[in-house]
Every structure is written in structure tokens, then in C-alpha cells.
Coordinates of C-alpha atoms and ligand atoms in Angstrom, one line a residue:
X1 CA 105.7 -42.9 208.5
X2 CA 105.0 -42.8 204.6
X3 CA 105.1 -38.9 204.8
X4 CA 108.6 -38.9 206.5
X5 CA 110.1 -40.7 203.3
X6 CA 110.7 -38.9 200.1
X7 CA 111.4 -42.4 198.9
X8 CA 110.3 -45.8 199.3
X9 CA 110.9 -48.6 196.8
X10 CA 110.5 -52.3 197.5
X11 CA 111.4 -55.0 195.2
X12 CA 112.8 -53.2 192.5
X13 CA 114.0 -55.0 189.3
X14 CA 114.8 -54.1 185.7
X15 CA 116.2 -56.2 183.7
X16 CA 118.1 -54.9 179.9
X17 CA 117.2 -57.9 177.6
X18 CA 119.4 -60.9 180.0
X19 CA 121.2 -58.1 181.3
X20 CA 119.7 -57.7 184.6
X21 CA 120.7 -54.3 186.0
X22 CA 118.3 -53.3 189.2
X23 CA 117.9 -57.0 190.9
X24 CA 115.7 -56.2 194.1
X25 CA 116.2 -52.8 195.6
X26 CA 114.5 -52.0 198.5
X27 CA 115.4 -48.4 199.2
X28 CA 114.0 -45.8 201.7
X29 CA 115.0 -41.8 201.6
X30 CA 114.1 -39.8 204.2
X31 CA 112.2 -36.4 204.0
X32 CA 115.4 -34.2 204.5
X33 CA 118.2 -36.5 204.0
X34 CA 121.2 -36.4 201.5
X35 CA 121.4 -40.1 200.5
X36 CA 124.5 -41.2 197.8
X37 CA 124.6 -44.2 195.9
X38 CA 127.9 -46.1 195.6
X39 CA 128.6 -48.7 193.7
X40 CA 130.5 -49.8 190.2
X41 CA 130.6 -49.3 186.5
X42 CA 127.1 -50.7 185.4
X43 CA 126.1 -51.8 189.6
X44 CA 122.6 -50.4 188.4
X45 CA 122.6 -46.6 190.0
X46 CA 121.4 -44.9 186.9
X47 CA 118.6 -47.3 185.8
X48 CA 117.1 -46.8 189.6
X49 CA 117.5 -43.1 189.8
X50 CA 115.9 -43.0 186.1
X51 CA 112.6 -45.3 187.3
X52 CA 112.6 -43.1 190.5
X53 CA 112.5 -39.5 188.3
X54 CA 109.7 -41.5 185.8
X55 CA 112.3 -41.9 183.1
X56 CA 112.4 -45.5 183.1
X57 CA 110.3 -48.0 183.5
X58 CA 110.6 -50.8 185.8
X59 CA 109.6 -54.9 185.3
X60 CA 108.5 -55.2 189.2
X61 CA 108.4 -53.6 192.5
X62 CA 106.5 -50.7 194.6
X63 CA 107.9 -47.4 193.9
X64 CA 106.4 -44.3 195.9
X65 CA 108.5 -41.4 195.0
X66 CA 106.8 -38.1 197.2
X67 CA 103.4 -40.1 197.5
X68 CA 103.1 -40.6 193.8
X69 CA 104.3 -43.8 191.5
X70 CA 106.7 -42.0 189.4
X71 CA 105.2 -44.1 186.3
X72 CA 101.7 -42.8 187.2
X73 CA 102.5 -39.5 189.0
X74 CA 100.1 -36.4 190.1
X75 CA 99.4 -33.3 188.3
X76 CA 101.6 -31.5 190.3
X77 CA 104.3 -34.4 190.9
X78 CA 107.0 -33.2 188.0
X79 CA 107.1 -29.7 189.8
X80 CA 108.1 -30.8 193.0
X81 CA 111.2 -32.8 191.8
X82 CA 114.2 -31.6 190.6
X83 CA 116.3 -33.4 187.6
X84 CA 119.5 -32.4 186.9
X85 CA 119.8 -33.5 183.5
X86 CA 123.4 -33.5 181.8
X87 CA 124.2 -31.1 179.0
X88 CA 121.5 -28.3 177.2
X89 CA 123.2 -28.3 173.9
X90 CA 119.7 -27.4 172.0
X91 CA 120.1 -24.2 173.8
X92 CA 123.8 -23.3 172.9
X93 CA 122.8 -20.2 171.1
X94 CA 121.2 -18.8 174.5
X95 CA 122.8 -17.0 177.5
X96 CA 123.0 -18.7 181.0
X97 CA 120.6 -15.7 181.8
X98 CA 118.3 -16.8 178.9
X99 CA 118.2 -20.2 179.7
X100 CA 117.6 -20.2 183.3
X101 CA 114.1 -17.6 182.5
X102 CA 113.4 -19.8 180.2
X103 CA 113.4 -23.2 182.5
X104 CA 111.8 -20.7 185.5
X105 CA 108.7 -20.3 183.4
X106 CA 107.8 -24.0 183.7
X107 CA 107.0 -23.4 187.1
X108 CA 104.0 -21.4 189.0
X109 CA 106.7 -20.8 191.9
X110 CA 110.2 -21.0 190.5
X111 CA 112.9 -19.3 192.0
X112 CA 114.3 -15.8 190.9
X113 CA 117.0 -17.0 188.2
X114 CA 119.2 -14.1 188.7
X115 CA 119.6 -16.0 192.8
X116 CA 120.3 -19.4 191.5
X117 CA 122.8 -18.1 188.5
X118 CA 124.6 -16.9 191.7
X119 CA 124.2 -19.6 194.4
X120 CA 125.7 -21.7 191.5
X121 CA 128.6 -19.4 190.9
X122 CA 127.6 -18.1 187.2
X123 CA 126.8 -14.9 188.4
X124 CA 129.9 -13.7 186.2
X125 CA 128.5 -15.9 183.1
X126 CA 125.1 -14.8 183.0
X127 CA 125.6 -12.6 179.8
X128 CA 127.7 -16.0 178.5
X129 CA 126.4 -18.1 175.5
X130 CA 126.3 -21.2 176.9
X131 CA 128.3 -22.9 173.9
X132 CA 131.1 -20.9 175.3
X133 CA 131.0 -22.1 179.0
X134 CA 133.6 -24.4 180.3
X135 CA 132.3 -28.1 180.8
X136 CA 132.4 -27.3 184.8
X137 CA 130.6 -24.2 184.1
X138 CA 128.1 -26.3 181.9
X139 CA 127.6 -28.6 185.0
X140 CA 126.5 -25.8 187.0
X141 CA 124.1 -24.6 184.2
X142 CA 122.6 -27.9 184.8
X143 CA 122.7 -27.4 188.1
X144 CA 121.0 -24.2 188.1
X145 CA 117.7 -25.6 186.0
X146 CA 117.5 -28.7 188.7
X147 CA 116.8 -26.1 191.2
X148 CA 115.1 -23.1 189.9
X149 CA 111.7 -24.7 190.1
X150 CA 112.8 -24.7 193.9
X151 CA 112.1 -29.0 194.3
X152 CA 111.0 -30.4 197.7
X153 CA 113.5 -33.6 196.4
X154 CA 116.2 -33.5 193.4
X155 CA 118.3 -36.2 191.8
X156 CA 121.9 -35.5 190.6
X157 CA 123.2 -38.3 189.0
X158 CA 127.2 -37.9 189.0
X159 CA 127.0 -34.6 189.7
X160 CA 131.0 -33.3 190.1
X161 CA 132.2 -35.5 187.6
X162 CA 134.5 -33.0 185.3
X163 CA 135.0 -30.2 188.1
X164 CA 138.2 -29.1 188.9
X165 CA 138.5 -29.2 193.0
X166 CA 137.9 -26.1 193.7
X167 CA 134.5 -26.1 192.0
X168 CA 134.2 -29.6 193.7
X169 CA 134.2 -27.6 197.2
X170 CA 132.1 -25.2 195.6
X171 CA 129.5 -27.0 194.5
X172 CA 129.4 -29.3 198.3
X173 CA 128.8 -25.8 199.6
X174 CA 125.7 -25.5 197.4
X175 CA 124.6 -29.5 198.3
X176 CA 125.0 -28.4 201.9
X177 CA 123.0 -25.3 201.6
X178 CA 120.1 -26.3 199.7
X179 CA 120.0 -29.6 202.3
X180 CA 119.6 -27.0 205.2
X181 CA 116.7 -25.4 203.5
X182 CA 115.1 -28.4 203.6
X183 CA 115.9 -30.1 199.6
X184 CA 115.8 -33.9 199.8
X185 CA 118.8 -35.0 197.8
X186 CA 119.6 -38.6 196.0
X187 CA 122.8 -38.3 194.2
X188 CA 124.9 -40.8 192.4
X189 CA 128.9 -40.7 192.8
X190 CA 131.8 -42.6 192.4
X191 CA 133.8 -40.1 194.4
X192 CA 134.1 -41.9 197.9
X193 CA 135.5 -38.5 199.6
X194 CA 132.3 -36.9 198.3
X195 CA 130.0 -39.2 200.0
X196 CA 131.8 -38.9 203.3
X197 CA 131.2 -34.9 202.7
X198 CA 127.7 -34.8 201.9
X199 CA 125.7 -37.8 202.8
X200 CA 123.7 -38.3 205.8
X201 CA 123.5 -42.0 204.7
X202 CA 125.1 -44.1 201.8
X203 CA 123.9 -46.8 199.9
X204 CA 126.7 -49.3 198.0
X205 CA 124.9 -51.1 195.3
X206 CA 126.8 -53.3 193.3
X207 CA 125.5 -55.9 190.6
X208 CA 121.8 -54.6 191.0
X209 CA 121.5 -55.6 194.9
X210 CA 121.9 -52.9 197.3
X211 CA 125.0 -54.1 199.9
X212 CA 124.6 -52.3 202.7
X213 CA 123.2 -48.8 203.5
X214 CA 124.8 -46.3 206.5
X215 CA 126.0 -43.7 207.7
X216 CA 129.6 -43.0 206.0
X217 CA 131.3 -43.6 209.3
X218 CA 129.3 -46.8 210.0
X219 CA 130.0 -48.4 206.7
X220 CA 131.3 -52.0 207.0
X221 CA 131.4 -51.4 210.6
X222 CA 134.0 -49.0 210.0
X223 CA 133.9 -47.0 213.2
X224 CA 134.8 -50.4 215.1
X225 CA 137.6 -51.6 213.0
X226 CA 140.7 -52.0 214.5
X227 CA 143.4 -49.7 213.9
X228 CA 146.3 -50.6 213.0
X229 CA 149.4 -48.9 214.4
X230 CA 152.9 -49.1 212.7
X231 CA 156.5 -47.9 213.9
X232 CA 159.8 -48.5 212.8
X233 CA 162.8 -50.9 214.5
X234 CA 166.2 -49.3 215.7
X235 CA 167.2 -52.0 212.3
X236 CA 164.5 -49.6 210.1
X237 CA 162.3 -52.3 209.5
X238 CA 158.9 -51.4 209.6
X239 CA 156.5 -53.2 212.2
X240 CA 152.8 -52.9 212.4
X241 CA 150.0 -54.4 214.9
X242 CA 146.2 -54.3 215.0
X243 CA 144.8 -53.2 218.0
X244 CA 141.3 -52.0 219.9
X245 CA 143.2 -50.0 222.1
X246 CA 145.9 -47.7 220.1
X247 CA 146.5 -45.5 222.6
X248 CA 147.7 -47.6 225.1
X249 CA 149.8 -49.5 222.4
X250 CA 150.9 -46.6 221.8
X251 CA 152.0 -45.7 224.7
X252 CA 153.9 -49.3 225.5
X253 CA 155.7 -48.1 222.5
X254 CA 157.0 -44.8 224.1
X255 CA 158.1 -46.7 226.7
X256 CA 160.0 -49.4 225.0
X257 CA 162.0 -46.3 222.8
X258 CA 161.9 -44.3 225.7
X259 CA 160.5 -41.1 223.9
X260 CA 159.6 -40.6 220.2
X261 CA 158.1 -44.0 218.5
X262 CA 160.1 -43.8 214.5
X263 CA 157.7 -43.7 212.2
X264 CA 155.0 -43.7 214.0
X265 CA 151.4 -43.7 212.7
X266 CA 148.1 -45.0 213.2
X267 CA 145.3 -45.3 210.6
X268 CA 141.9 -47.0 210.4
X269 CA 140.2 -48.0 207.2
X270 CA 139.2 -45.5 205.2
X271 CA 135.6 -45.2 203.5
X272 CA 137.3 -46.4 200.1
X273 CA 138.6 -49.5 202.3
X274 CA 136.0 -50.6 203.6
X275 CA 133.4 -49.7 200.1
X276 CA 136.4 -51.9 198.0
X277 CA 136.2 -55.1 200.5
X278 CA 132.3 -54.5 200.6
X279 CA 131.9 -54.6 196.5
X280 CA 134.8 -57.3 196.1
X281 CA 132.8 -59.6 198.1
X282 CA 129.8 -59.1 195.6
Ligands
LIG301 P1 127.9 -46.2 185.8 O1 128.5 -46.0 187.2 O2 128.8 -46.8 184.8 O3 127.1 -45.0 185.4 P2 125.4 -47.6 186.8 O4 125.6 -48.1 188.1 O5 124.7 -46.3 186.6 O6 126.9 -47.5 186.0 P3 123.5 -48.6 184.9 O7 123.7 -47.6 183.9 O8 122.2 -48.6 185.7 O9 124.7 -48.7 185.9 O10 123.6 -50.1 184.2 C1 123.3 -51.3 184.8 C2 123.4 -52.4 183.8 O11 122.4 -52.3 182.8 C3 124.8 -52.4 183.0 O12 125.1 -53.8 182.8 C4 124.4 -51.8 181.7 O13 125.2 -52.3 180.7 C5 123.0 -52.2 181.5 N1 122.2 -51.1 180.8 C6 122.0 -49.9 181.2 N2 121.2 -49.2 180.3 C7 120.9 -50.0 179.3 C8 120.2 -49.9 178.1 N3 119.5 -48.8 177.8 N4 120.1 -51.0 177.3 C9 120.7 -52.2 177.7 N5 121.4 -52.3 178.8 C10 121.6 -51.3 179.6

């Protein structure tokens, strides 16, 4: 069992001074998985990613993070995971090209650097200081030395925050295709639509307790929530009713106008929905 999780914590606390952030996490990652952490401003995400990559350390709690304790790991522990760090301004004066070598020769089996400048779209850049790339083209950069050491796991914490969309659908591309070769992958986001897209599971943590972890269609018990179905009167006054069986309400409806329902639609909480009732609660 132990060898099918990348990660397993139990108990995990941390506490800031009287600011306690982490508050007992208990938190498995399977071998494999994409797993995305939810939650608020200051819910705790960071300080646990930060004790999981051995950046932090913690007050309590077991913490196995690919067999080792990341506070005591292995020789060969720091090569197998993959930090995305944000920003490489002591290498401004460098090209991407430069940079990415450089990072490679950290590890006895690192990627070739001119593959991962592509998979992460700076093929065009390479030749680029990197003082002269675009913040999004920065995040890639980042990005790029997360994965060239090839990592059986890697952490991105807030990983598509400053992208425009289209390097937003870029970049899940890239999530996606590392996942099928295999890369377990912990991120942090606040982007709800970007959970749905790339997790396997999600975990909402809010005021250092983890809520609830699932699936993104599970959440709150999302896939059995009602839906609710709406339609407007011959008067144009809109009218709406819950139901476990939309389709047949639906169909009442038809009936009753004899044809087309006005304004018809019928909608089922979304992921933010239910992840806004579930950290209200908190
Ligand atoms: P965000 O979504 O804003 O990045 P987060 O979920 O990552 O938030 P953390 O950064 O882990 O949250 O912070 C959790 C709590 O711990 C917050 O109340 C924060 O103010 C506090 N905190 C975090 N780092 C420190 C620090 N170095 N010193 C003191 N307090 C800290």
C-alpha cells in the first residue's frame, strides 16, 4: 500500500507564532494521480506543499513524501521531485537555452533541454534573455527547470496564475501529458475550472483543516444534487423548481405549453457552487 502513494501525511500541523496555518492534514496522493488543492487566501496550501518539498518545517505529524521524510530525506530524494519554483531573476542575464543546461546538469538523468524548451512552448525563446520574457513566458521557464530532471512527483504551486487563456490551455495540455507518462502531480490553484480540467481528485482546505477530498464531479455530492429547472410564464415571470427527475419535468412542461418551454434551462451546481457552500460552512 505505502508504495502506491506518492504521499502520505497524517496529523499535520504548523503553526506561524498564534497563527496556526496547517491544523491536522491528513493527506494521501496516489502514485500517478493529479491531486489540486483548493481552498482560500491563507487556508494553509502553501505552508503544506512547502513541508511536503522539505522547505518548511513542520511542529507535528508523519510526513512520507516518496518513502522518505522530506525533513530527513535520501541521497537521491531531491532528484526524484520536481519544484517549480517562481521566478529565476539571478539568472536574467542568461538565455532560456542557458538556463535550462544549466538546471539539467544537476541531474545524472535529466531530460534533453532542447525537448522540454519545446513541450513548454519556448522553443521560439530559447535564444531569449530571460529578463526579456513575458511574465507567462517566465512561468513556463519555471516550468521547464521543474521538469528537466524528469521527477517521478512535482509540485506546482499556483501554477497558471498570470497566463493569458490560451497559454492556460496550453500549459493543461503539458499537465495532461506529463500525467500520462506517469509524473505524480500536487498543484495548488484557485482556479475552480482548472481543477475540474486536470485533477483526478481535489482536496478543499480551508482554515488549515482539509474539508473534503474527491473527485471534481463528486464534490459536495455534486453529482446527486438536484437540478434545478426554470422556464418562463405566458406573464414573463420567471419560475423555477428543483427536481431529481428533470427530464420528465421537463417534459410535463412541454405538455402544459404544448411545444417549446420559454426560457427554458436546466443547470446543476457548478464545481465553484458547491467549493463556495463547502468553505462558507468553515
Ligand atoms: P494563498 O492562497 O493566499 O497563497 P495559502 O493557502 O497558501 O494562501 P499559507 O500561505 O499556507 O496559505 O498561509 C496560511 C496562514 O499562515 C496564513 O494565515 C498566513 O498569514 C500564515 N503564514 C504563512 N506564512 C507565514 C510566515 N512565513 N510567517 C507567519 N505567518 C505565515
Amino acid at each position: 500500500m505505502e508504495d502506491e502513494l506518492a504521499i502520505s501525511v497524517r496529523g499535520l500541523r504548523k503553526a506561524y507564532r498564534e497563527t496556526v496555518a496547517v491544523a491536522g492534514v491528513d493527506l494521501d496522493v496516489r502514485r500517478g494521480e493529479v491531486f489540486a488543492l483548493l481552498g482560500p487566501n491563507g487556508a494553509g496550501k502553501t505552508t503544506t506543499v512547502e513541508i511536503l518539498e522539505g522547505y518548511r518545517k513542520r511542529d507535528a505529524g508523519e510526513v512520507s513524501v516518496l518513502g522518505s521524510d522530506p525533513a530527513a530525506p535520501a541521497a537521491d530524494w531531491r532528484s526524484r521531485v520536481g519544484i517549480v519554483l517562481q521566478g529565476t531573476g539571478e539568472f536574467d542575464e542568461l538565455t532560456v537555452s542557458e538556463v535550462v543546461r544549466h538546471f539539467a546538469g544537476f541531474y545524472a538523468d535529466a531530460d534533453d533541454p532542447d525537448k522540454v524548451i519545446a513541450r513548454v512552448g519556448l522553443a521560439d525563446k530559447a535564444k531569449a534573455r530571460t529578463h526579456a520574457l513575458s511574465g507567462g513566458q517566465k512561468r513556463r521557464l519555471d516550468v521547464a527547470l521543474g521538469i528537466v530532471g524528469r521527477p517521478e512527483l512535482l509540485f506546482l504551486d499556483e501554477p497558471t496564475t498570470g497566463f493569458d487563456p490560451e497559454a492556460r490551455r496550453e500549459f493543461w495540455e503539458l499537465i495532461r501529458d506529463l500525467a500520462a507518462a506517469g509524473t505524480t502531480i500536487l498543484l495548488t490553484t484557485h482556479y475552480l475550472d482548472e481543477a475540474e480540467a486536470l485533477a483526478d481528485r481535489v482536496g478543499v482546505i480551508a482554515d488549515g483543516r482539509l474539508v473534503e477530498v474527491a473527485a471534481p464531479g463528486r464534490l459536495g455530492n455534486r453529482h446527486e444534487a438536484l437540478a434545478t429547472v426554470s422556464w418562463r410564464t405566458p406573464e414573463g415571470v420567471v419560475e423555477s423548481a428543483e427536481s431529481a427527475t428533470p427530464t420528465a419535468l421537463v417534459a410535463e412542461l412541454a405538455t402544459r405549453f404544448g411545444g417549446e418551454v420559454p426560457g427554458l434551462t436546466v443547470t446543476r451546481p457548478t464545481l465553484e457552487d458547491v467549493y463556495l457552500r463547502m468553505i462558507g460552512h468553515t
